[in-house]
mmCIF file of C-alpha atoms in Angstrom:
data_model
loop_
_atom_site.group_PDB
_atom_site.id
_atom_site.type_symbol
_atom_site.label_atom_id
_atom_site.label_comp_id
_atom_site.label_asym_id
_atom_site.label_seq_id
_atom_site.Cartn_x
_atom_site.Cartn_y
_atom_site.Cartn_z
ATOM 1 C CA MET A 1 -25.601 -3.449 -17.357
ATOM 2 C CA GLY A 2 -22.129 -1.624 -15.810
ATOM 3 C CA PHE A 3 -19.086 -4.760 -16.889
ATOM 4 C CA GLU A 4 -19.250 -4.090 -20.307
ATOM 5 C CA LYS A 5 -15.973 -2.477 -21.393
ATOM 6 C CA ASP A 6 -15.779 0.190 -22.610
ATOM 7 C CA THR A 7 -12.822 0.241 -25.122
ATOM 8 C CA THR A 8 -12.439 4.003 -26.797
ATOM 9 C CA PHE A 9 -9.067 4.702 -25.100
ATOM 10 C CA PHE A 10 -9.719 8.304 -22.691
ATOM 11 C CA SER A 11 -12.856 7.879 -21.385
ATOM 12 C CA GLY A 12 -11.447 3.728 -20.582
ATOM 13 C CA ARG A 13 -8.809 5.029 -18.643
ATOM 14 C CA LEU A 14 -10.635 7.709 -17.412
ATOM 15 C CA LYS A 15 -13.643 4.816 -15.758
ATOM 16 C CA SER A 16 -10.017 3.104 -14.563
ATOM 17 C CA VAL A 17 -8.800 6.006 -12.668
ATOM 18 C CA GLY A 18 -12.450 5.934 -11.207
ATOM 19 C CA PHE A 19 -12.454 2.726 -9.528
ATOM 20 C CA ALA A 20 -8.488 2.353 -8.729
ATOM 21 C CA VAL A 21 -10.037 5.825 -6.164
ATOM 22 C CA LYS A 22 -12.363 4.259 -5.035
ATOM 23 C CA GLY A 23 -10.844 1.157 -4.081
ATOM 24 C CA ALA A 24 -7.458 3.507 -1.918
ATOM 25 C CA LEU A 25 -10.257 4.700 -1.188
ATOM 26 C CA LYS A 26 -12.148 0.781 0.071
ATOM 27 C CA LEU A 27 -8.599 0.721 1.495
ATOM 28 C CA ILE A 28 -8.005 3.714 3.013
ATOM 29 C CA THR A 29 -11.209 3.945 5.325
ATOM 30 C CA THR A 30 -11.706 -0.079 6.055
ATOM 31 C CA GLU A 31 -8.741 -2.073 6.583
ATOM 32 C CA HIS A 32 -6.516 -0.658 10.057
ATOM 33 C CA SER A 33 -3.197 -1.930 8.870
ATOM 34 C CA VAL A 34 -3.698 0.652 6.005
ATOM 35 C CA MET A 35 -5.331 3.642 7.905
ATOM 36 C CA VAL A 36 -2.114 3.024 9.858
ATOM 37 C CA GLN A 37 0.425 3.382 7.249
ATOM 38 C CA SER A 38 -1.596 6.271 5.777
ATOM 39 C CA SER A 39 -1.166 7.981 8.405
ATOM 40 C CA LEU A 40 2.944 6.568 9.443
ATOM 41 C CA ALA A 41 2.866 8.632 5.182
ATOM 42 C CA VAL A 42 1.829 12.025 6.424
ATOM 43 C CA LEU A 43 3.901 11.989 9.616
ATOM 44 C CA MET A 44 6.417 10.884 7.941
ATOM 45 C CA THR A 45 5.632 13.510 4.845
ATOM 46 C CA VAL A 46 4.755 16.199 7.482
ATOM 47 C CA ALA A 47 8.726 15.230 8.941
ATOM 48 C CA GLY A 48 9.972 14.779 5.329
ATOM 49 C CA PHE A 49 9.096 18.857 4.900
ATOM 50 C CA TYR A 50 10.376 19.951 9.149
ATOM 51 C CA PHE A 51 14.001 18.465 8.271
ATOM 52 C CA LYS A 52 14.200 19.905 4.777
ATOM 53 C CA ILE A 53 14.901 16.819 3.104
ATOM 54 C CA ASP A 54 16.494 17.078 -0.085
ATOM 55 C CA ARG A 55 15.429 15.574 -3.689
ATOM 56 C CA TYR A 56 16.998 12.051 -3.426
ATOM 57 C CA GLU A 57 15.126 11.524 0.051
ATOM 58 C CA TRP A 58 12.112 12.768 -1.340
ATOM 59 C CA MET A 59 12.260 10.245 -4.645
ATOM 60 C CA MET A 60 13.383 7.137 -1.751
ATOM 61 C CA GLN A 61 10.350 8.385 0.882
ATOM 62 C CA ILE A 62 7.471 8.614 -1.918
ATOM 63 C CA LEU A 63 8.453 5.076 -2.913
ATOM 64 C CA ALA A 64 8.542 3.072 0.321
ATOM 65 C CA PHE A 65 5.306 4.660 0.978
ATOM 66 C CA GLY A 66 4.104 3.429 -2.710
ATOM 67 C CA LEU A 67 5.815 -0.081 -1.691
ATOM 68 C CA VAL A 68 4.576 -0.130 1.371
ATOM 69 C CA LEU A 69 0.785 0.577 0.003
ATOM 70 C CA GLY A 70 0.203 -1.332 -2.530
ATOM 71 C CA VAL A 71 2.518 -4.380 -1.611
ATOM 72 C CA GLU A 72 -0.464 -4.360 1.978
ATOM 73 C CA SER A 73 -3.250 -3.264 -0.757
ATOM 74 C CA LEU A 74 -2.472 -6.948 -2.625
ATOM 75 C CA ASN A 75 -2.327 -8.290 0.300
ATOM 76 C CA THR A 76 -5.530 -7.628 1.490
ATOM 77 C CA ALA A 77 -6.975 -8.703 -2.450
ATOM 78 C CA VAL A 78 -5.307 -11.963 -1.228
ATOM 79 C CA GLU A 79 -7.136 -12.422 1.808
ATOM 80 C CA LYS A 80 -10.180 -11.244 0.278
ATOM 81 C CA ILE A 81 -10.622 -13.832 -1.850
ATOM 82 C CA ALA A 82 -9.094 -16.512 0.318
ATOM 83 C CA ASP A 83 -11.693 -15.843 2.680
ATOM 84 C CA PHE A 84 -13.903 -15.420 0.011
ATOM 85 C CA ILE A 85 -13.341 -18.789 -1.380
ATOM 86 C CA HIS A 86 -13.514 -20.657 1.690
ATOM 87 C CA PRO A 87 -14.558 -18.969 3.998
ATOM 88 C CA GLU A 88 -13.939 -21.477 7.157
ATOM 89 C CA TYR A 89 -10.068 -22.109 8.067
ATOM 90 C CA HIS A 90 -8.050 -24.122 6.299
ATOM 91 C CA GLU A 91 -4.081 -25.271 6.354
ATOM 92 C CA ARG A 92 -3.254 -24.471 1.958
ATOM 93 C CA ILE A 93 -5.443 -20.669 2.476
ATOM 94 C CA GLY A 94 -3.653 -19.735 5.941
ATOM 95 C CA PHE A 95 -0.285 -20.495 4.520
ATOM 96 C CA ILE A 96 -1.251 -18.373 1.171
ATOM 97 C CA LYS A 97 -2.236 -15.782 3.584
ATOM 98 C CA ASP A 98 0.811 -15.545 5.585
ATOM 99 C CA ILE A 99 3.122 -15.664 2.603
ATOM 100 C CA ALA A 100 1.280 -12.578 1.201
ATOM 101 C CA ALA A 101 1.809 -11.105 5.010
ATOM 102 C CA GLY A 102 5.160 -11.586 4.669
ATOM 103 C CA ALA A 103 6.006 -9.791 1.736
ATOM 104 C CA VAL A 104 3.730 -6.750 3.376
ATOM 105 C CA MET A 105 6.431 -7.152 5.746
ATOM 106 C CA PHE A 106 9.256 -7.181 3.475
ATOM 107 C CA ALA A 107 8.412 -3.911 2.251
ATOM 108 C CA ALA A 108 7.923 -2.774 5.575
ATOM 109 C CA LEU A 109 11.332 -4.018 6.638
ATOM 110 C CA ALA A 110 12.384 -1.946 3.118
ATOM 111 C CA ALA A 111 10.307 1.205 3.989
ATOM 112 C CA MET A 112 12.084 1.108 8.088
ATOM 113 C CA ALA A 113 15.778 1.125 6.904
ATOM 114 C CA ILE A 114 14.645 4.051 4.581
ATOM 115 C CA GLY A 115 14.008 5.901 7.339
ATOM 116 C CA LEU A 116 16.561 5.163 9.574
ATOM 117 C CA LEU A 117 18.742 6.253 6.621
ATOM 118 C CA ILE A 118 17.278 9.640 6.014
ATOM 119 C CA TYR A 119 16.075 10.482 9.697
ATOM 120 C CA VAL A 120 18.558 9.077 11.554
ATOM 121 C CA PRO A 121 21.567 11.640 10.875
ATOM 122 C CA LYS A 122 19.636 14.547 10.995
ATOM 123 C CA PHE A 123 19.770 13.798 14.405
ATOM 124 C CA GLY A 124 23.112 13.517 14.865
#
């Protein structure tokens, strides 16, 4: 069966990377919020090259992308688990999903602040 744990270090890590890539592709191709955020990351990467942002700005921008996409991925996982456990609306499940969505909002606000700090001076 495909669920046996691989105890060898290299092949076990390789399988883990494969599962991670598969999950990332599922997110990017099926979740609209991740599609939008990934598109924004690509757009901001193009902007970074256009405005020739420095190494520190690249680090902050990449950290912001990773933060938003990572938190959005966890939010999606929470939503999918909650919907699987309790498909009908339930007040407590809704509360949990709202909290997870709030975490995405915090990450997105931080990313927007980073973007503004990097790019507003480029227009001044």
